[in-house]
C-alpha cells in the first residue's frame, strides 16, 4: 500500500509539469535489499555445519580412544580380540593415506603430471616418513600402554614444532602477539612434565600395579609427539619468505609427491606394527585372524569402530573446509574443533557416571573397591564391552589409589595445559578472513589430514596467511578487476532493450561510486554494439539511424528517468569509422557506450561484433594504458582531461577506468558477453567473477540461462533448458569442463581470450563449407572450443541466473536449432579429434572425459533411431500390433520427412514438421497412458520399460526438489515428453538436411528499413495461421520482377543504388526459392560498387576535416575538463567561466562538420532542455549534489526557490518546448544568482561549488565530438585488417554453395546409415523372435515376490536402455556434487552481500574521480601498518 502511495505521489509531481506524466517502470528497477530469510538461512547453515564438525570430530577421536583401550595389554579382552582391535587401529592410520593416494594418482593419471625435482621430493618424503613413524609409534605402541584420559591429553603436544617456528620467525603481525606461541610452548612442556610426575606418583603409589617401565613409554610418547609435529612444518615457512622457491616448485608436482609419500607412510605404519607386535612383543597369532561365527561380536565392534573413525575423520575434514568457505570460520570451524577435547571428556564423564550405576560393583562403596570388582565382570556377558573397558581404563588412574587420590588433579592439570597449549598455538585461526569459495589449497597447507589427531590436524593445517582479494577489509597481493559488459544487439524490440538496459543500470547502482563502501572490488564499463543501425532515406538519400536505434535511445532515457527521476546528464555523440558512438555517464559515474555499426562500413552479425569489441577493449585499450607515451599527438583526451592540483589528479569519468586499468593485469580484465535481451541481477555477475578470481585456469564461466516468453514452444524450452543445466552442464563441470559458455551471459578472462590460437584464430573468415558451419553458426561454442584446446577451463555456476527471450514461434525455434545442431556436432567432433593434444594441455580434461563425450555424441547420433523405436513401441502398445510391423510403420514418417526436406522449400518443411509434431504428440500421450495401463494390468512396474520410466520420473522429481527456486519447471516435463519426437527426430532431420543454409534464421526483419520504404505496388498481403504459428505472405511488384530476373539470369547485371534495399529484396526472394547458402550472391555483387563509392566519400570527408576537426575536438575536450575541474577549486565569486561552459561548447561542436545521422540523434537528447524536464532535472540534481551533507533544510529551500526562479523565467514557455541558447544563458544567470543569495543567507558558502555544478549539469546540452586521432587510426586499421565487409565473387559463392550441399549430403548419409543399421538390427531381432534371441529377466511383483513368469527383452534394446540409464545416473551424481558446492557459494555470497548504505563523503570532487597512484599507494601502506 505504501508503494502505491509513493508512486502516486511521484506521478502527481510529474503531472504538474507536463500533460504526459506517465512512464514505464521495468521489473527489477527497485533497489535490492537483503532478505531476512536468507540471513537466517545463512546462520542456520553455519550452525549445522559447526555441529557437524563437532560431532564428527568427537566420534572420530572417541572411536580411536576406544580402539586403543580395547587393544591395550591391560585390557580384560582376550589376546584374539586385542590383536584384532590393534589391526583396526592400523587400518585407521592407513585409511587417510590410502584416500590421498587414490586422489593424487587420479590427478596424475588423468589431470596433469609434472616431472618432480628429486631433491625436493626426497626431502618431503623423508619428513613424511618421520611423521608417519611418530604417528605409528604414538598410536600403536604408546597409547595402548596408557589409560584413556592420558591418551586424550597427550595428543595436544603435537603443536610444539609449530610454536617453536612461530617464535623463531616472528610471524606475528603485532609484536605483543608473540606471547601466544611462547605460552603454547611453555604450557606444552608443562604438560609433559605433569605427565611424568603423574606416572611417578602412580608407580610409587602402586596404582593398578603400575610398573616402572611406563617411564620408557612416556619418553617414547614425547619423542613421537615431536616427530608428529613435524607434519606441519610447511605452514610457518609459507607465512614467511623463506624457502619460497622450493615451496612454489613443490606446488607443481605435489600430486606425484603425495603418491610416493602415501605409499611410504603406509609402509612405515605396517613396518612399525610388524616390528613391535610381531618381533618385539610377539603378540600376533596369525591363525587368530580367521574369525569364526562365534566371533561375530568382535567383528561387529572392531569394524564398527573403524568405520566410524574413518568416515567421521573424512567428514570432519570436509565440513571444516565448508565452514571456512561459507565464512563461518569462528562459529563453524575454530570453536567446534577447539571444543572437541573438552566435549569428549564431558561426554565420557557423563557416560561413566550414569552407566556405571548399572555395574555390579557400584554397591561396594568407594572407588578402589569398585575398580577391583570390574575384574570379575570380564567373565560375564551382562556388561557392554566398550563401557566396561573404558571404565576399567579410568580406574588405572590415581582415582583407584589406596593411598593418595589427589594426584588425579595433576592429570586434570596436564589436560588443561595440553589443551591450552594447542589453542594458543593456533590463535591465528580465529582471525583469518577468507573470500567466497576460497580454494582449499589456499585455506590448508596439506591435502592430507591426520585421522589420529583430527582436531589438531585441522587447526595446525590452516594457513597462517590466506591470500585474498584487495578490498576495504584487507590489502593483499591480488589485484582489483575491471569488467567490460558487452551486449550485441540485432533487431531487438523495445521491451527486450528495456531488459538489458535495466540490468546495466542495476549493476551501476550496485557498484556505486568508488568512494562508497563495497566488498566486491571491481570497476566496469557497459558497451552495446548495435548491428544494422543505419538506413538510407529513400527520398533524400541521407544515411540515418533506423528505428531500432531510436528505440534504444528512448529506452536509455526512460531507464535513466526511472533510476534517477531525471534526464541523462552527460551525453556525447561521436562519429566513428564503423558508424557512430553514443556515450553516457550513468547515475553513479560508470560509463555506458552505444556503438552504432553501419553494415556498409563494417561486417555485421554477432561474431564480428565480438571481434570488434575484443580488439577494442583488450587490444587497443590494453595497448593505450600500457604505452601512453606512444599515443600520437601526445594530447589524447586522457591526458587532456587530467589537471594536477595539490598532488592530486582528477579524471573525467570516461577516462577513469582506462587510468585504473594501468594497475590491473590482463588476468583480472573480464569480458561479460551479453545478448541484447538478457536480464540479470548484479549477484549473477559477482558469482561469475568469483569463479575467475579464485581459479586462474578458468578462462570462462557461464550461469543458469532461463528462457522467457509465452506459449507451448517456450514451455518446451523451459524444461529443456532446465534439464540441460541440471544434468548435462553440471556433469561437464564436475567431470571435465563445460563445452559451451553461451554468449547471452558469460564471463571471459581477458588473458584467456588473448592467448595464442584463440582471438587471432577467432578472426578467421570462413571460406570452406565446414568452416561456415563451425565458425558462423555457433560462434559461442567455437570460442569455448578454442579456449579448451589451449588449456583453459570453462565452468558453470548454477546460482548465477540470467533470463533471455527464447523463440516463441515454431518456425523461429526450428531455424535457431538448425544453426545450433550442426555447429554443436562440428565443434564437439573437433574437440574429440584433437582429444589427445587437448588432454596434454588442459588439466581439466581427461581421457575418461573424452570417452564420456564420445558416448554422449554417439547417443545423440542414435537419437532419431531411438525415437523411431520408441514410436514403434508406442504403436505396439496402443494398437497391439507385432513388433516388426510397428517398426516398419514407425519408420515411414521419418523417411517421408527426409524426402520432403530434400525437395520442398524451408517454410514447407517447417509446416509439415509442425503437423507431424502434433500427430506425434497425440501418439506419445497415448503411449504414456498405455505404459501406465500395462503396468497396472501386469501388477508390477519391475519391467525394463516400467522401471526405466518410474526411475526417470523419480530422478527428475528429486532433481527438481534440489532446485527449489526452479521446482515449477517440472510442470513442463509432460510437454517435453510428448514433444520428444519433434525435438529429437524431426528437428534433427531438418537441421541436417538444411545444413547448407548458413543464414542466421532469426530476427531477419529490418524494421528500420520497412518504415522508410513505402509499401508500393503490393500484389498480395496475407496473414495466415496454421497449427498455432503465424505466417505472413507479401508479394510486391519489385519482388516479382526480381524473381523473374533471377530466373532469366539478368539479376547480376543490375546494381540498385541503395545497398540496404537490395539486401531486403534479396531476403524476400530467398523466402521463395530453394534454401541455399547465406552468402548472398546478389547482395554482395550489387553492393560492391556502392560500398566503394560510399567508402571513398567517407574517407574524403574524414581527410578534409581531419586536422581541423581533431584539433577542435581536442581543444574542446581540454576546455571542458579545465572548466569542470576549475569550478571545484575556484573561489565562489568566479562563476563566469562555468556559466559559459555548456553554451560555448555547444556552439563550438555545432560548427564541426557532422554526418547526416548526428542531428536527429542530438534532437532526441535536446528534449532534456524542455521546461518540464529541466524542472525535474534541477530538483533532482540539487538533491543529489547535497546528499549526505546533513543540510536538508538548505536543500529543500534551494529546491523550492530555484524552482520558483525557473517557473518565473520560463513562464511563457510550453512544457514541451526546447529552450534556445539565449534563454539558457538568461536562466543560468538567474539560477546562479539566486543560489548564491540563498547559500550566503544560510551561511553555507561551502556548498556553492556543488550547487553550481548541479545547475551546470541541468543546462548542459549533448556534446558532439570527434574521435581522438590515435583511436580513429586504430579503427581504420582494424576495419581494413579484420572487419571489412566481405565481398565474394560469384564463382566463390557458387563453390561454397556446392561444398555446403556436399557436406550436407555426407552428414545426412552418415546419420542415415548409422540409424538405419540400428533400426534394421532391432527389426531382425524382432523378426527372429524373442524365443530365439532374448535376455530372460524374472518378473517380480512390487512386494519383492517372484511371479514365476519371465520377461523376454531384446539384447540391443536392453543394452541401449542400460547405457542411457547409466549416463543419466552419472549426470545425477554429478548434479548432487554440484548442488552442494553451489549451496556453499550462495551462502558465502549472502554473508558478504552488499547492503546499500548512504556514503559519507566530504570531498567536493562532485562528478569527478580522484586517482593518484602515488598518493593512494602511500595511504594504503599506512593502513596496512596500522
PDB file of N, CA, C and O in Angstrom, residues 1132-1189:
ATOM      1  N   UNK A1132      34.271  31.345  -4.765  1.00  0.00           N
ATOM      2  CA  UNK A1132      32.844  31.381  -5.040  1.00  0.00           C
ATOM      3  C   UNK A1132      32.451  32.494  -6.001  1.00  0.00           C
ATOM      4  O   UNK A1132      31.409  32.423  -6.636  1.00  0.00           O
ATOM      5  N   UNK A1133      33.259  33.531  -6.110  1.00  0.00           N
ATOM      6  CA  UNK A1133      32.893  34.645  -6.968  1.00  0.00           C
ATOM      7  C   UNK A1133      33.208  34.387  -8.427  1.00  0.00           C
ATOM      8  O   UNK A1133      32.699  35.082  -9.298  1.00  0.00           O
ATOM      9  N   UNK A1134      34.056  33.422  -8.720  1.00  0.00           N
ATOM     10  CA  UNK A1134      34.484  33.180 -10.100  1.00  0.00           C
ATOM     11  C   UNK A1134      33.563  32.176 -10.741  1.00  0.00           C
ATOM     12  O   UNK A1134      33.840  30.993 -10.742  1.00  0.00           O
ATOM     13  N   UNK A1135      32.463  32.629 -11.268  1.00  0.00           N
ATOM     14  CA  UNK A1135      31.483  31.718 -11.851  1.00  0.00           C
ATOM     15  C   UNK A1135      31.266  31.972 -13.324  1.00  0.00           C
ATOM     16  O   UNK A1135      30.491  31.266 -13.959  1.00  0.00           O
ATOM     17  N   UNK A1136      31.882  32.988 -13.887  1.00  0.00           N
ATOM     18  CA  UNK A1136      31.629  33.292 -15.285  1.00  0.00           C
ATOM     19  C   UNK A1136      32.129  32.195 -16.197  1.00  0.00           C
ATOM     20  O   UNK A1136      31.510  31.881 -17.208  1.00  0.00           O
ATOM     21  N   UNK A1137      33.276  31.598 -15.850  1.00  0.00           N
ATOM     22  CA  UNK A1137      33.812  30.529 -16.685  1.00  0.00           C
ATOM     23  C   UNK A1137      32.866  29.359 -16.732  1.00  0.00           C
ATOM     24  O   UNK A1137      32.601  28.787 -17.778  1.00  0.00           O
ATOM     25  N   UNK A1138      32.325  28.989 -15.564  1.00  0.00           N
ATOM     26  CA  UNK A1138      31.396  27.866 -15.530  1.00  0.00           C
ATOM     27  C   UNK A1138      30.105  28.215 -16.243  1.00  0.00           C
ATOM     28  O   UNK A1138      29.462  27.363 -16.826  1.00  0.00           O
ATOM     29  N   UNK A1139      29.724  29.494 -16.166  1.00  0.00           N
ATOM     30  CA  UNK A1139      28.478  29.904 -16.808  1.00  0.00           C
ATOM     31  C   UNK A1139      28.567  29.742 -18.312  1.00  0.00           C
ATOM     32  O   UNK A1139      27.573  29.468 -18.972  1.00  0.00           O
ATOM     33  N   UNK A1140      29.772  29.909 -18.873  1.00  0.00           N
ATOM     34  CA  UNK A1140      29.944  29.800 -20.323  1.00  0.00           C
ATOM     35  C   UNK A1140      30.273  28.383 -20.767  1.00  0.00           C
ATOM     36  O   UNK A1140      30.404  28.137 -21.961  1.00  0.00           O
ATOM     37  N   UNK A1141      30.366  27.472 -19.818  1.00  0.00           N
ATOM     38  CA  UNK A1141      30.873  26.127 -20.132  1.00  0.00           C
ATOM     39  C   UNK A1141      30.025  25.429 -21.180  1.00  0.00           C
ATOM     40  O   UNK A1141      30.484  25.107 -22.263  1.00  0.00           O
ATOM     41  N   UNK A1142      28.764  25.192 -20.891  1.00  0.00           N
ATOM     42  CA  UNK A1142      27.949  24.378 -21.794  1.00  0.00           C
ATOM     43  C   UNK A1142      27.593  25.135 -23.060  1.00  0.00           C
ATOM     44  O   UNK A1142      27.534  24.558 -24.136  1.00  0.00           O
ATOM     45  N   UNK A1143      27.390  26.418 -22.985  1.00  0.00           N
ATOM     46  CA  UNK A1143      26.982  27.176 -24.154  1.00  0.00           C
ATOM     47  C   UNK A1143      28.103  27.275 -25.171  1.00  0.00           C
ATOM     48  O   UNK A1143      27.926  27.039 -26.360  1.00  0.00           O
ATOM     49  N   UNK A1144      29.319  27.597 -24.677  1.00  0.00           N
ATOM     50  CA  UNK A1144      30.450  27.706 -25.591  1.00  0.00           C
ATOM     51  C   UNK A1144      30.734  26.384 -26.279  1.00  0.00           C
ATOM     52  O   UNK A1144      30.961  26.332 -27.482  1.00  0.00           O
ATOM     53  N   UNK A1145      30.719  25.319 -25.497  1.00  0.00           N
ATOM     54  CA  UNK A1145      30.996  24.019 -26.091  1.00  0.00           C
ATOM     55  C   UNK A1145      29.920  23.647 -27.092  1.00  0.00           C
ATOM     56  O   UNK A1145      30.184  23.029 -28.113  1.00  0.00           O
ATOM     57  N   UNK A1146      28.695  24.005 -26.790  1.00  0.00           N
ATOM     58  CA  UNK A1146      27.616  23.695 -27.716  1.00  0.00           C
ATOM     59  C   UNK A1146      27.807  24.418 -29.030  1.00  0.00           C
ATOM     60  O   UNK A1146      27.690  23.839 -30.111  1.00  0.00           O
ATOM     61  N   UNK A1147      28.148  25.701 -28.955  1.00  0.00           N
ATOM     62  CA  UNK A1147      28.355  26.453 -30.184  1.00  0.00           C
ATOM     63  C   UNK A1147      29.538  25.897 -30.968  1.00  0.00           C
ATOM     64  O   UNK A1147      29.501  25.761 -32.183  1.00  0.00           O
ATOM     65  N   UNK A1148      30.596  25.507 -30.234  1.00  0.00           N
ATOM     66  CA  UNK A1148      31.793  25.028 -30.929  1.00  0.00           C
ATOM     67  C   UNK A1148      31.522  23.706 -31.622  1.00  0.00           C
ATOM     68  O   UNK A1148      31.890  23.499 -32.765  1.00  0.00           O
ATOM     69  N   UNK A1149      30.837  22.796 -30.922  1.00  0.00           N
ATOM     70  CA  UNK A1149      30.608  21.493 -31.520  1.00  0.00           C
ATOM     71  C   UNK A1149      29.622  21.573 -32.677  1.00  0.00           C
ATOM     72  O   UNK A1149      29.695  20.785 -33.610  1.00  0.00           O
ATOM     73  N   UNK A1150      28.689  22.510 -32.639  1.00  0.00           N
ATOM     74  CA  UNK A1150      27.752  22.632 -33.743  1.00  0.00           C
ATOM     75  C   UNK A1150      28.450  23.080 -35.026  1.00  0.00           C
ATOM     76  O   UNK A1150      27.974  22.824 -36.114  1.00  0.00           O
ATOM     77  N   UNK A1151      29.590  23.718 -34.891  1.00  0.00           N
ATOM     78  CA  UNK A1151      30.306  24.165 -36.082  1.00  0.00           C
ATOM     79  C   UNK A1151      31.105  23.047 -36.734  1.00  0.00           C
ATOM     80  O   UNK A1151      31.554  23.175 -37.854  1.00  0.00           O
ATOM     81  N   UNK A1152      31.301  21.932 -36.012  1.00  0.00           N
ATOM     82  CA  UNK A1152      32.067  20.831 -36.566  1.00  0.00           C
ATOM     83  C   UNK A1152      31.278  20.159 -37.679  1.00  0.00           C
ATOM     84  O   UNK A1152      30.062  20.015 -37.594  1.00  0.00           O
ATOM     85  N   UNK A1153      31.933  19.737 -38.748  1.00  0.00           N
ATOM     86  CA  UNK A1153      31.218  19.003 -39.803  1.00  0.00           C
ATOM     87  C   UNK A1153      30.781  17.649 -39.283  1.00  0.00           C
ATOM     88  O   UNK A1153      31.591  16.892 -38.737  1.00  0.00           O
ATOM     89  N   UNK A1154      29.518  17.329 -39.412  1.00  0.00           N
ATOM     90  CA  UNK A1154      28.980  16.082 -38.888  1.00  0.00           C
ATOM     91  C   UNK A1154      28.198  15.383 -39.977  1.00  0.00           C
ATOM     92  O   UNK A1154      27.790  15.981 -40.979  1.00  0.00           O
ATOM     93  N   UNK A1155      27.958  14.084 -39.767  1.00  0.00           N
ATOM     94  CA  UNK A1155      27.184  13.300 -40.715  1.00  0.00           C
ATOM     95  C   UNK A1155      25.700  13.600 -40.562  1.00  0.00           C
ATOM     96  O   UNK A1155      25.265  14.243 -39.597  1.00  0.00           O
ATOM     97  N   UNK A1156      24.940  13.084 -41.508  1.00  0.00           N
ATOM     98  CA  UNK A1156      23.506  13.366 -41.509  1.00  0.00           C
ATOM     99  C   UNK A1156      22.797  12.783 -40.294  1.00  0.00           C
ATOM    100  O   UNK A1156      21.791  13.326 -39.834  1.00  0.00           O
ATOM    101  N   UNK A1157      23.298  11.657 -39.777  1.00  0.00           N
ATOM    102  CA  UNK A1157      22.580  10.981 -38.693  1.00  0.00           C
ATOM    103  C   UNK A1157      22.735  11.675 -37.354  1.00  0.00           C
ATOM    104  O   UNK A1157      21.955  11.415 -36.427  1.00  0.00           O
ATOM    105  N   UNK A1158      23.734  12.562 -37.212  1.00  0.00           N
ATOM    106  CA  UNK A1158      24.026  13.146 -35.915  1.00  0.00           C
ATOM    107  C   UNK A1158      22.918  14.092 -35.454  1.00  0.00           C
ATOM    108  O   UNK A1158      22.484  14.067 -34.294  1.00  0.00           O
ATOM    109  N   UNK A1159      22.437  14.900 -36.356  1.00  0.00           N
ATOM    110  CA  UNK A1159      21.442  15.916 -35.960  1.00  0.00           C
ATOM    111  C   UNK A1159      20.160  15.309 -35.407  1.00  0.00           C
ATOM    112  O   UNK A1159      19.682  15.727 -34.344  1.00  0.00           O
ATOM    113  N   UNK A1160      19.545  14.323 -36.070  1.00  0.00           N
ATOM    114  CA  UNK A1160      18.334  13.723 -35.481  1.00  0.00           C
ATOM    115  C   UNK A1160      18.580  13.097 -34.120  1.00  0.00           C
ATOM    116  O   UNK A1160      17.721  13.163 -33.244  1.00  0.00           O
ATOM    117  N   UNK A1161      19.744  12.471 -33.949  1.00  0.00           N
ATOM    118  CA  UNK A1161      20.044  11.871 -32.658  1.00  0.00           C
ATOM    119  C   UNK A1161      20.195  12.947 -31.594  1.00  0.00           C
ATOM    120  O   UNK A1161      19.701  12.817 -30.467  1.00  0.00           O
ATOM    121  N   UNK A1162      20.869  14.029 -31.955  1.00  0.00           N
ATOM    122  CA  UNK A1162      21.055  15.122 -30.996  1.00  0.00           C
ATOM    123  C   UNK A1162      19.717  15.734 -30.600  1.00  0.00           C
ATOM    124  O   UNK A1162      19.506  16.102 -29.436  1.00  0.00           O
ATOM    125  N   UNK A1163      18.803  15.812 -31.549  1.00  0.00           N
ATOM    126  CA  UNK A1163      17.481  16.383 -31.248  1.00  0.00           C
ATOM    127  C   UNK A1163      16.728  15.535 -30.224  1.00  0.00           C
ATOM    128  O   UNK A1163      15.947  16.065 -29.429  1.00  0.00           O
ATOM    129  N   UNK A1164      16.969  14.227 -30.241  1.00  0.00           N
ATOM    130  CA  UNK A1164      16.312  13.381 -29.246  1.00  0.00           C
ATOM    131  C   UNK A1164      16.778  13.739 -27.832  1.00  0.00           C
ATOM    132  O   UNK A1164      15.976  13.758 -26.895  1.00  0.00           O
ATOM    133  N   UNK A1165      18.071  14.032 -27.683  1.00  0.00           N
ATOM    134  CA  UNK A1165      18.589  14.352 -26.362  1.00  0.00           C
ATOM    135  C   UNK A1165      18.360  15.812 -25.988  1.00  0.00           C
ATOM    136  O   UNK A1165      18.412  16.155 -24.807  1.00  0.00           O
ATOM    137  N   UNK A1166      18.126  16.667 -26.982  1.00  0.00           N
ATOM    138  CA  UNK A1166      17.841  18.070 -26.665  1.00  0.00           C
ATOM    139  C   UNK A1166      16.499  18.243 -25.972  1.00  0.00           C
ATOM    140  O   UNK A1166      16.215  19.314 -25.425  1.00  0.00           O
ATOM    141  N   UNK A1167      15.670  17.191 -25.986  1.00  0.00           N
ATOM    142  CA  UNK A1167      14.401  17.257 -25.255  1.00  0.00           C
ATOM    143  C   UNK A1167      14.634  17.408 -23.764  1.00  0.00           C
ATOM    144  O   UNK A1167      13.715  17.721 -23.010  1.00  0.00           O
ATOM    145  N   UNK A1168      15.876  17.159 -23.355  1.00  0.00           N
ATOM    146  CA  UNK A1168      16.236  17.399 -21.959  1.00  0.00           C
ATOM    147  C   UNK A1168      16.037  18.859 -21.581  1.00  0.00           C
ATOM    148  O   UNK A1168      15.768  19.182 -20.419  1.00  0.00           O
ATOM    149  N   UNK A1169      16.179  19.752 -22.564  1.00  0.00           N
ATOM    150  CA  UNK A1169      16.117  21.194 -22.306  1.00  0.00           C
ATOM    151  C   UNK A1169      14.715  21.745 -22.430  1.00  0.00           C
ATOM    152  O   UNK A1169      14.532  22.942 -22.638  1.00  0.00           O
ATOM    153  N   UNK A1170      13.706  20.897 -22.332  1.00  0.00           N
ATOM    154  CA  UNK A1170      12.340  21.397 -22.265  1.00  0.00           C
ATOM    155  C   UNK A1170      12.032  21.848 -20.842  1.00  0.00           C
ATOM    156  O   UNK A1170      12.704  21.446 -19.886  1.00  0.00           O
ATOM    157  N   UNK A1171      11.004  22.640 -20.710  1.00  0.00           N
ATOM    158  CA  UNK A1171      10.655  23.202 -19.398  1.00  0.00           C
ATOM    159  C   UNK A1171      10.342  22.093 -18.382  1.00  0.00           C
ATOM    160  O   UNK A1171      10.860  22.089 -17.256  1.00  0.00           O
ATOM    161  N   UNK A1172       9.526  21.108 -18.781  1.00  0.00           N
ATOM    162  CA  UNK A1172       9.120  20.056 -17.846  1.00  0.00           C
ATOM    163  C   UNK A1172      10.315  19.227 -17.393  1.00  0.00           C
ATOM    164  O   UNK A1172      10.473  18.932 -16.202  1.00  0.00           O
ATOM    165  N   UNK A1173      11.156  18.876 -18.327  1.00  0.00           N
ATOM    166  CA  UNK A1173      12.311  18.061 -17.970  1.00  0.00           C
ATOM    167  C   UNK A1173      13.320  18.835 -17.132  1.00  0.00           C
ATOM    168  O   UNK A1173      13.924  18.292 -16.200  1.00  0.00           O
ATOM    169  N   UNK A1174      13.551  20.095 -17.475  1.00  0.00           N
ATOM    170  CA  UNK A1174      14.532  20.881 -16.723  1.00  0.00           C
ATOM    171  C   UNK A1174      14.091  21.103 -15.287  1.00  0.00           C
ATOM    172  O   UNK A1174      14.915  21.109 -14.372  1.00  0.00           O
ATOM    173  N   UNK A1175      12.811  21.271 -15.094  1.00  0.00           N
ATOM    174  CA  UNK A1175      12.324  21.476 -13.724  1.00  0.00           C
ATOM    175  C   UNK A1175      12.598  20.240 -12.877  1.00  0.00           C
ATOM    176  O   UNK A1175      13.119  20.336 -11.756  1.00  0.00           O
ATOM    177  N   UNK A1176      12.285  19.081 -13.402  1.00  0.00           N
ATOM    178  CA  UNK A1176      12.535  17.839 -12.668  1.00  0.00           C
ATOM    179  C   UNK A1176      14.035  17.589 -12.507  1.00  0.00           C
ATOM    180  O   UNK A1176      14.506  17.184 -11.445  1.00  0.00           O
ATOM    181  N   UNK A1177      14.793  17.849 -13.573  1.00  0.00           N
ATOM    182  CA  UNK A1177      16.239  17.629 -13.503  1.00  0.00           C
ATOM    183  C   UNK A1177      16.895  18.516 -12.464  1.00  0.00           C
ATOM    184  O   UNK A1177      17.778  18.079 -11.714  1.00  0.00           O
ATOM    185  N   UNK A1178      16.491  19.785 -12.421  1.00  0.00           N
ATOM    186  CA  UNK A1178      17.084  20.721 -11.474  1.00  0.00           C
ATOM    187  C   UNK A1178      16.827  20.270 -10.039  1.00  0.00           C
ATOM    188  O   UNK A1178      17.734  20.292  -9.203  1.00  0.00           O
ATOM    189  N   UNK A1179      15.614  19.863  -9.753  1.00  0.00           N
ATOM    190  CA  UNK A1179      15.295  19.421  -8.394  1.00  0.00           C
ATOM    191  C   UNK A1179      16.112  18.201  -7.988  1.00  0.00           C
ATOM    192  O   UNK A1179      16.665  18.143  -6.881  1.00  0.00           O
ATOM    193  N   UNK A1180      16.211  17.236  -8.884  1.00  0.00           N
ATOM    194  CA  UNK A1180      16.954  16.021  -8.561  1.00  0.00           C
ATOM    195  C   UNK A1180      18.450  16.286  -8.490  1.00  0.00           C
ATOM    196  O   UNK A1180      19.157  15.687  -7.667  1.00  0.00           O
ATOM    197  N   UNK A1181      18.962  17.170  -9.349  1.00  0.00           N
ATOM    198  CA  UNK A1181      20.395  17.487  -9.304  1.00  0.00           C
ATOM    199  C   UNK A1181      20.764  18.161  -7.992  1.00  0.00           C
ATOM    200  O   UNK A1181      21.815  17.880  -7.410  1.00  0.00           O
ATOM    201  N   UNK A1182      19.921  19.055  -7.502  1.00  0.00           N
ATOM    202  CA  UNK A1182      20.190  19.718  -6.224  1.00  0.00           C
ATOM    203  C   UNK A1182      20.206  18.687  -5.094  1.00  0.00           C
ATOM    204  O   UNK A1182      21.103  18.672  -4.245  1.00  0.00           O
ATOM    205  N   UNK A1183      19.186  17.811  -5.086  1.00  0.00           N
ATOM    206  CA  UNK A1183      19.127  16.793  -4.025  1.00  0.00           C
ATOM    207  C   UNK A1183      20.327  15.857  -4.098  1.00  0.00           C
ATOM    208  O   UNK A1183      20.895  15.469  -3.079  1.00  0.00           O
ATOM    209  N   UNK A1184      20.707  15.463  -5.309  1.00  0.00           N
ATOM    210  CA  UNK A1184      21.820  14.527  -5.466  1.00  0.00           C
ATOM    211  C   UNK A1184      23.145  15.167  -5.059  1.00  0.00           C
ATOM    212  O   UNK A1184      24.000  14.525  -4.453  1.00  0.00           O
ATOM    213  N   UNK A1185      23.318  16.450  -5.382  1.00  0.00           N
ATOM    214  CA  UNK A1185      24.585  17.118  -5.080  1.00  0.00           C
ATOM    215  C   UNK A1185      24.759  17.365  -3.593  1.00  0.00           C
ATOM    216  O   UNK A1185      25.888  17.429  -3.100  1.00  0.00           O
ATOM    217  N   UNK A1186      23.656  17.475  -2.859  1.00  0.00           N
ATOM    218  CA  UNK A1186      23.739  17.768  -1.422  1.00  0.00           C
ATOM    219  C   UNK A1186      23.410  16.550  -0.569  1.00  0.00           C
ATOM    220  O   UNK A1186      23.090  16.692   0.615  1.00  0.00           O
ATOM    221  N   UNK A1187      23.464  15.379  -1.174  1.00  0.00           N
ATOM    222  CA  UNK A1187      23.173  14.174  -0.394  1.00  0.00           C
ATOM    223  C   UNK A1187      24.258  13.988   0.662  1.00  0.00           C
ATOM    224  O   UNK A1187      25.416  14.324   0.466  1.00  0.00           O
ATOM    225  N   UNK A1188      23.891  13.462   1.804  1.00  0.00           N
ATOM    226  CA  UNK A1188      24.809  13.132   2.892  1.00  0.00           C
ATOM    227  C   UNK A1188      25.513  14.350   3.474  1.00  0.00           C
ATOM    228  O   UNK A1188      26.570  14.213   4.076  1.00  0.00           O
ATOM    229  N   UNK A1189      24.982  15.545   3.232  1.00  0.00           N
ATOM    230  CA  UNK A1189      25.608  16.754   3.800  1.00  0.00           C
ATOM    231  C   UNK A1189      24.880  17.236   5.054  1.00  0.00           C
ATOM    232  O   UNK A1189      25.236  18.249   5.631  1.00  0.00           O
TER     233      UNK A1189
END
